[in-house]
Amino acid sequence: MDRTTSTQPHAAPVHHGPDGTPYYLTPTPPLAAPPAVYHPAAPAPMAYSPALAPTAVYLPAPQPPAEPAPARDPWPARLLAGGVALGAGGLGVGYAVQAVAAAAGSIGGLAALGVGAYALAKTTGGSGGRGGGQGAVNVNVTVSNRNR
């Protein structure tokens, strides 16, 4: 493998001016004279006339007060706001009624459970009649037939 040729670029030669500023030169084309440093020309000074001096402040001439425009009745805006308020009020009432109905339903359900539990606790073993106790039943049957 030949290592004499390289694909990496060579560093450009550096020329230093009289004030020590470096100038990077390329090998081609050769320069006829050393490069010169560009110094832009100084801008022309601003010339102000006495009427346009930068310290002068110019205020606009005072204007007479303008008459205010006649006020308009914003009836569409009022109608819209009223409709929105009515709709929001209706939603609020609907939610309140729904909450009351849910509370009443839950209270009614609890009351029904309580009554059922009370009824189960106070009933007897199914014998019925007076006393409600369990035991023998006395039965008296009297049959009379006059035609005999």
Tab-separated table of C-alpha atoms in Angstrom:
chain	number	residue	atom	x	y	z
A	1	MET	CA	0.000	0.000	0.000
A	2	ASP	CA	1.357	3.354	-1.051
A	3	ARG	CA	1.163	5.931	1.704
A	4	THR	CA	2.707	8.763	-0.265
A	5	THR	CA	-0.636	10.016	-1.590
A	6	SER	CA	-3.189	11.207	0.914
A	7	THR	CA	-6.860	12.011	0.474
A	8	GLN	CA	-6.788	14.506	3.323
A	9	PRO	CA	-6.336	18.154	2.325
A	10	HIS	CA	-3.086	19.876	3.140
A	11	ALA	CA	-3.046	22.809	5.486
A	12	ALA	CA	-3.061	26.077	3.588
A	13	PRO	CA	0.095	28.159	3.920
A	14	VAL	CA	-0.258	31.164	6.198
A	15	HIS	CA	1.020	34.632	5.328
A	16	HIS	CA	1.293	37.222	8.082
A	17	GLY	CA	0.779	40.835	7.273
A	18	PRO	CA	2.849	43.724	8.663
A	19	ASP	CA	0.577	44.048	11.689
A	20	GLY	CA	0.699	40.282	12.388
A	21	THR	CA	-2.728	39.434	10.937
A	22	PRO	CA	-2.694	35.896	9.481
A	23	TYR	CA	-3.853	35.378	5.897
A	24	TYR	CA	-4.513	31.812	4.752
A	25	LEU	CA	-3.349	31.246	1.223
A	26	THR	CA	-4.117	28.489	-1.203
A	27	PRO	CA	-1.339	27.043	-3.321
A	28	THR	CA	-2.991	27.966	-6.621
A	29	PRO	CA	-3.024	30.521	-8.168
A	30	PRO	CA	0.077	32.281	-7.010
A	31	LEU	CA	-0.473	35.797	-5.736
A	32	ALA	CA	1.153	38.657	-7.585
A	33	ALA	CA	1.200	40.791	-4.434
A	34	PRO	CA	0.508	40.141	-0.789
A	35	PRO	CA	-3.189	40.369	0.022
A	36	ALA	CA	-4.470	43.651	1.365
A	37	VAL	CA	-6.808	44.050	4.330
A	38	TYR	CA	-10.212	45.504	3.514
A	39	HIS	CA	-11.040	48.622	5.492
A	40	PRO	CA	-14.516	49.987	4.782
A	41	ALA	CA	-14.852	53.724	4.411
A	42	ALA	CA	-16.216	55.620	7.402
A	43	PRO	CA	-19.889	56.551	7.047
A	44	ALA	CA	-20.671	60.141	6.231
A	45	PRO	CA	-21.649	62.160	9.273
A	46	MET	CA	-25.348	62.904	9.672
A	47	ALA	CA	-26.243	66.445	8.787
A	48	TYR	CA	-29.189	67.795	10.756
A	49	SER	CA	-30.905	71.001	9.995
A	50	PRO	CA	-31.860	73.125	13.009
A	51	ALA	CA	-35.547	72.279	12.444
A	52	LEU	CA	-34.858	68.540	12.556
A	53	ALA	CA	-32.430	68.400	15.455
A	54	PRO	CA	-32.551	64.983	17.187
A	55	THR	CA	-33.269	66.585	20.557
A	56	ALA	CA	-36.408	68.401	19.392
A	57	VAL	CA	-39.750	66.879	20.388
A	58	TYR	CA	-42.702	67.446	18.107
A	59	LEU	CA	-46.163	66.969	19.549
A	60	PRO	CA	-49.255	66.712	17.376
A	61	ALA	CA	-51.497	69.728	17.227
A	62	PRO	CA	-54.358	69.554	19.726
A	63	GLN	CA	-57.609	68.363	18.168
A	64	PRO	CA	-61.063	69.384	19.290
A	65	PRO	CA	-62.849	66.582	21.171
A	66	ALA	CA	-64.913	64.421	18.880
A	67	GLU	CA	-68.563	63.773	19.629
A	68	PRO	CA	-69.177	60.267	20.947
A	69	ALA	CA	-70.974	57.881	18.680
A	70	PRO	CA	-74.596	57.258	19.617
A	71	ALA	CA	-74.900	54.263	21.899
A	72	ARG	CA	-76.613	51.233	20.412
A	73	ASP	CA	-78.820	48.883	22.311
A	74	PRO	CA	-77.072	45.503	22.145
A	75	TRP	CA	-80.337	43.558	22.047
A	76	PRO	CA	-78.858	40.483	20.301
A	77	ALA	CA	-76.238	40.181	23.003
A	78	ARG	CA	-78.853	40.540	25.731
A	79	LEU	CA	-81.053	37.902	24.103
A	80	LEU	CA	-78.123	35.526	23.799
A	81	ALA	CA	-77.058	36.096	27.388
A	82	GLY	CA	-80.627	35.556	28.585
A	83	GLY	CA	-80.915	32.334	26.626
A	84	VAL	CA	-77.638	31.055	28.001
A	85	ALA	CA	-78.732	31.965	31.523
A	86	LEU	CA	-82.098	30.228	31.090
A	87	GLY	CA	-80.428	27.121	29.726
A	88	ALA	CA	-77.921	27.031	32.578
A	89	GLY	CA	-80.719	27.569	35.081
A	90	GLY	CA	-82.697	24.726	33.538
A	91	LEU	CA	-79.708	22.427	33.781
A	92	GLY	CA	-79.213	23.414	37.409
A	93	VAL	CA	-82.854	22.741	38.255
A	94	GLY	CA	-82.703	19.418	36.418
A	95	TYR	CA	-79.649	18.326	38.365
A	96	ALA	CA	-81.272	19.402	41.647
A	97	VAL	CA	-84.470	17.462	40.901
A	98	GLN	CA	-82.441	14.426	39.907
A	99	ALA	CA	-80.460	14.589	43.156
A	100	VAL	CA	-83.646	14.893	45.229
A	101	ALA	CA	-85.206	11.931	43.393
A	102	ALA	CA	-82.113	9.818	43.956
A	103	ALA	CA	-82.080	10.716	47.654
A	104	ALA	CA	-85.797	9.956	48.009
A	105	GLY	CA	-85.366	6.637	46.266
A	106	SER	CA	-82.514	5.617	48.503
A	107	ILE	CA	-84.393	6.723	51.642
A	108	GLY	CA	-87.496	4.816	50.480
A	109	GLY	CA	-85.422	1.720	49.841
A	110	LEU	CA	-83.876	1.920	53.287
A	111	ALA	CA	-87.324	2.345	54.845
A	112	ALA	CA	-88.640	-0.710	52.962
A	113	LEU	CA	-85.712	-2.781	54.188
A	114	GLY	CA	-86.379	-1.652	57.747
A	115	VAL	CA	-90.068	-2.550	57.556
A	116	GLY	CA	-89.237	-5.949	56.091
A	117	ALA	CA	-86.706	-6.650	58.811
A	118	TYR	CA	-89.220	-5.607	61.488
A	119	ALA	CA	-91.913	-7.809	59.995
A	120	LEU	CA	-89.593	-10.815	59.906
A	121	ALA	CA	-88.559	-10.267	63.487
A	122	LYS	CA	-92.115	-9.992	64.853
A	123	THR	CA	-93.829	-12.792	62.967
A	124	THR	CA	-94.154	-16.229	64.474
A	125	GLY	CA	-93.698	-19.651	63.030
A	126	GLY	CA	-96.757	-19.457	60.812
A	127	SER	CA	-99.405	-20.739	63.239
A	128	GLY	CA	-101.581	-17.643	63.091
A	129	GLY	CA	-104.532	-17.093	65.490
A	130	ARG	CA	-104.374	-15.522	68.908
A	131	GLY	CA	-101.356	-15.759	71.040
A	132	GLY	CA	-99.068	-16.636	68.255
A	133	GLY	CA	-97.540	-19.543	70.181
A	134	GLN	CA	-96.776	-22.934	68.776
A	135	GLY	CA	-98.567	-25.976	70.128
A	136	ALA	CA	-101.818	-27.884	70.089
A	137	VAL	CA	-104.875	-26.459	68.428
A	138	ASN	CA	-108.292	-26.922	70.021
A	139	VAL	CA	-111.070	-27.399	67.521
A	140	ASN	CA	-114.762	-27.489	68.592
A	141	VAL	CA	-117.277	-28.504	65.965
A	142	THR	CA	-120.993	-28.435	66.815
A	143	VAL	CA	-123.410	-29.784	64.295
A	144	SER	CA	-127.103	-29.554	64.853
A	145	ASN	CA	-129.714	-30.757	62.480
A	146	ARG	CA	-133.329	-30.009	63.422
A	147	ASN	CA	-134.788	-32.164	60.738
A	148	ARG	CA	-133.711	-35.386	62.291
